[in-house]
Amino acid sequence: MKNKLLIIALLLNVTVLMSQEWEKYKNEELNLVAYFPQTPEKTIEKVETAVGTLDMHMVMHSPTSGDDNAVYSLIRSDYPKEQFENTTSEDNDRVLDGAVNGAVNNVKGKLVFDNKINFNGYPGRSIKILITGGFIYINAILVENSMYIVQVVCLTANDENKSINRFMDSFDIIKTKQ
């Protein structure tokens, strides 16, 4: 009888954890919205690139325990506008290829898949990278001269958990007055 009560209590705890409300994060300056398991932190880093120094805006949450994933993050970087005047779909593909290759090389990982996506009419890539001890899921979306990165890092044992899609699917680009 004690074992049955213990199992029921554990199932109830798991059900409560699975149904917890995530927090909506909306940033009109970055024109994005997504749901996080807990309040994320926003930082800005300067990154040296072939086109000069770019601001990399990062919104990140790294759970300390009780989560299937190690990191949930959103990144937005703006390239110089003049670099994207009169661009073609082939030009956009080259930019996205560079983002994919850069992501794989930066973590010394192995590309598991690389799928072209269309996000609200904008070109993008959905990729999965195998890293030591885990995986990185990334959606990279090119909106005019801005690159949006939606990313989840999980341990190998937690691959394909429901929270990955929950986070990735919650992301959206919002329109704000300029």
C-alpha positions as CSV (number, residue, x, y, z in Angstrom):
1,M,0.0,0.0,0.0
2,K,2.9,2.4,0.9
3,N,4.4,1.7,-2.5
4,K,1.2,2.6,-4.3
5,L,0.9,5.8,-2.4
6,L,4.5,6.7,-3.1
7,I,3.9,6.1,-6.8
8,I,0.8,8.2,-6.9
9,A,2.6,11.0,-5.0
10,L,5.5,10.9,-7.5
11,L,3.1,11.0,-10.5
12,L,1.2,14.0,-9.0
13,N,4.5,15.8,-8.5
14,V,5.6,15.1,-12.1
15,T,2.2,16.2,-13.4
16,V,2.4,19.5,-11.4
17,L,5.9,20.1,-12.8
18,M,4.9,19.4,-16.3
19,S,1.9,21.7,-16.2
20,Q,3.7,24.7,-14.6
21,E,3.1,27.9,-16.3
22,W,6.1,29.3,-18.1
23,E,6.8,33.0,-18.0
24,K,6.2,35.2,-21.1
25,Y,9.2,37.2,-22.0
26,K,8.5,40.1,-24.4
27,N,11.1,42.6,-25.5
28,E,9.8,45.3,-27.9
29,E,13.3,46.8,-28.4
30,L,14.4,43.4,-29.8
31,N,11.0,42.7,-31.4
32,L,10.7,39.2,-29.9
33,V,8.6,37.2,-27.5
34,A,9.0,33.7,-26.1
35,Y,8.0,31.7,-23.0
36,F,10.7,30.6,-20.6
37,P,10.4,28.2,-17.6
38,Q,11.7,31.0,-15.4
39,T,12.7,34.6,-15.7
40,P,15.6,34.9,-18.2
41,E,18.5,37.4,-18.0
42,K,19.3,39.9,-20.8
43,T,22.9,40.7,-21.6
44,I,24.7,42.4,-24.5
45,E,28.2,41.3,-25.8
46,K,30.3,42.9,-28.5
47,V,31.3,40.4,-31.1
48,E,34.0,40.9,-33.8
49,T,32.9,39.8,-37.2
50,A,34.0,40.1,-40.8
51,V,31.7,43.1,-41.2
52,G,32.8,44.8,-38.0
53,T,31.8,44.8,-34.3
54,L,28.2,43.7,-33.7
55,D,26.1,43.9,-30.6
56,M,24.8,40.4,-29.7
57,H,21.7,40.7,-27.5
58,M,21.2,37.6,-25.5
59,V,18.2,36.5,-23.4
60,M,19.0,33.4,-21.4
61,H,17.8,31.1,-18.7
62,S,20.0,28.3,-17.3
63,P,18.1,26.1,-14.9
64,T,20.0,25.0,-11.8
65,S,18.0,21.8,-11.3
66,G,14.7,20.1,-12.1
67,D,14.7,20.8,-15.8
68,D,15.4,18.6,-18.8
69,N,17.5,21.3,-20.5
70,A,20.6,23.2,-19.5
71,V,20.0,26.4,-21.4
72,Y,17.2,28.3,-23.1
73,S,18.3,31.3,-25.1
74,L,17.3,33.9,-27.6
75,I,19.9,35.9,-29.5
76,R,19.5,38.8,-31.8
77,S,22.4,40.4,-33.8
78,D,21.9,43.3,-36.3
79,Y,24.2,43.4,-39.3
80,P,24.9,46.7,-41.1
81,K,21.8,47.6,-43.2
82,E,23.8,48.4,-46.3
83,Q,25.1,44.8,-46.4
84,F,21.5,43.6,-47.0
85,E,20.4,46.0,-49.7
86,N,19.3,44.2,-52.9
87,T,20.0,40.8,-51.5
88,T,18.8,37.6,-53.2
89,S,17.7,34.4,-51.7
90,E,21.1,33.0,-52.5
91,D,22.7,35.8,-50.5
92,N,20.5,35.0,-47.6
93,D,21.4,31.3,-47.9
94,R,25.1,32.2,-47.7
95,V,24.5,34.2,-44.5
96,L,22.5,31.3,-43.0
97,D,25.2,28.8,-44.1
98,G,27.7,31.0,-42.3
99,A,25.6,31.0,-39.1
100,V,25.2,27.2,-39.2
101,N,28.9,26.6,-39.9
102,G,29.9,29.1,-37.2
103,A,27.6,27.4,-34.6
104,V,29.0,23.9,-35.4
105,N,32.7,25.1,-35.4
106,N,32.3,27.3,-32.3
107,V,31.3,24.2,-30.2
108,K,33.5,21.7,-32.1
109,G,30.3,19.8,-32.7
110,K,28.9,17.5,-35.4
111,L,25.9,18.6,-37.4
112,V,23.0,16.1,-37.0
113,F,20.5,17.9,-39.3
114,D,20.2,21.2,-41.1
115,N,16.7,22.0,-42.5
116,K,15.7,25.1,-44.4
117,I,12.7,26.7,-42.7
118,N,10.4,29.6,-43.5
119,F,9.4,31.7,-40.5
120,N,6.6,34.1,-41.1
121,G,7.9,34.6,-44.7
122,Y,11.6,35.0,-43.6
123,P,14.3,32.4,-44.4
124,G,15.8,30.3,-41.7
125,R,17.4,27.1,-40.6
126,S,16.5,24.5,-38.0
127,I,19.6,22.6,-36.9
128,K,20.7,20.1,-34.3
129,I,24.3,19.8,-33.2
130,L,25.9,16.9,-31.3
131,I,28.3,18.2,-28.7
132,T,30.2,16.3,-25.9
133,G,27.5,15.1,-23.5
134,G,24.5,16.7,-25.3
135,F,22.8,18.4,-28.1
136,I,22.1,22.0,-29.2
137,Y,18.9,22.8,-31.0
138,I,18.9,26.0,-33.0
139,N,16.5,27.9,-35.2
140,A,18.3,30.7,-37.0
141,I,16.0,33.3,-38.7
142,L,17.2,36.1,-41.0
143,V,14.8,39.1,-40.9
144,E,16.1,41.8,-43.2
145,N,19.5,42.6,-41.6
146,S,18.8,41.0,-38.2
147,M,19.7,37.4,-37.2
148,Y,17.5,35.8,-34.6
149,I,18.7,32.6,-32.9
150,V,16.4,30.5,-30.8
151,Q,18.4,27.8,-28.9
152,V,18.1,25.0,-26.4
153,V,20.9,22.9,-25.0
154,C,20.1,19.5,-23.4
155,L,22.1,16.5,-22.1
156,T,22.2,13.4,-24.3
157,A,19.9,11.6,-21.8
158,N,17.3,14.3,-22.2
159,D,17.3,14.5,-26.0
160,E,14.0,15.2,-27.7
161,N,12.2,16.2,-24.5
162,K,8.9,18.2,-24.7
163,S,10.4,21.4,-23.3
164,I,12.6,21.8,-26.3
165,N,9.7,22.2,-28.7
166,R,7.7,24.1,-26.1
167,F,10.4,26.8,-26.0
168,M,11.2,26.8,-29.7
169,D,7.5,26.9,-30.7
170,S,6.8,29.8,-28.3
171,F,9.2,32.2,-30.1
172,D,7.8,34.9,-32.3
173,I,8.8,38.1,-33.8
174,I,6.7,41.1,-32.8
175,K,6.1,44.3,-34.7
176,T,6.5,47.5,-32.8
177,K,6.3,51.2,-33.9
178,Q,9.6,52.5,-35.2
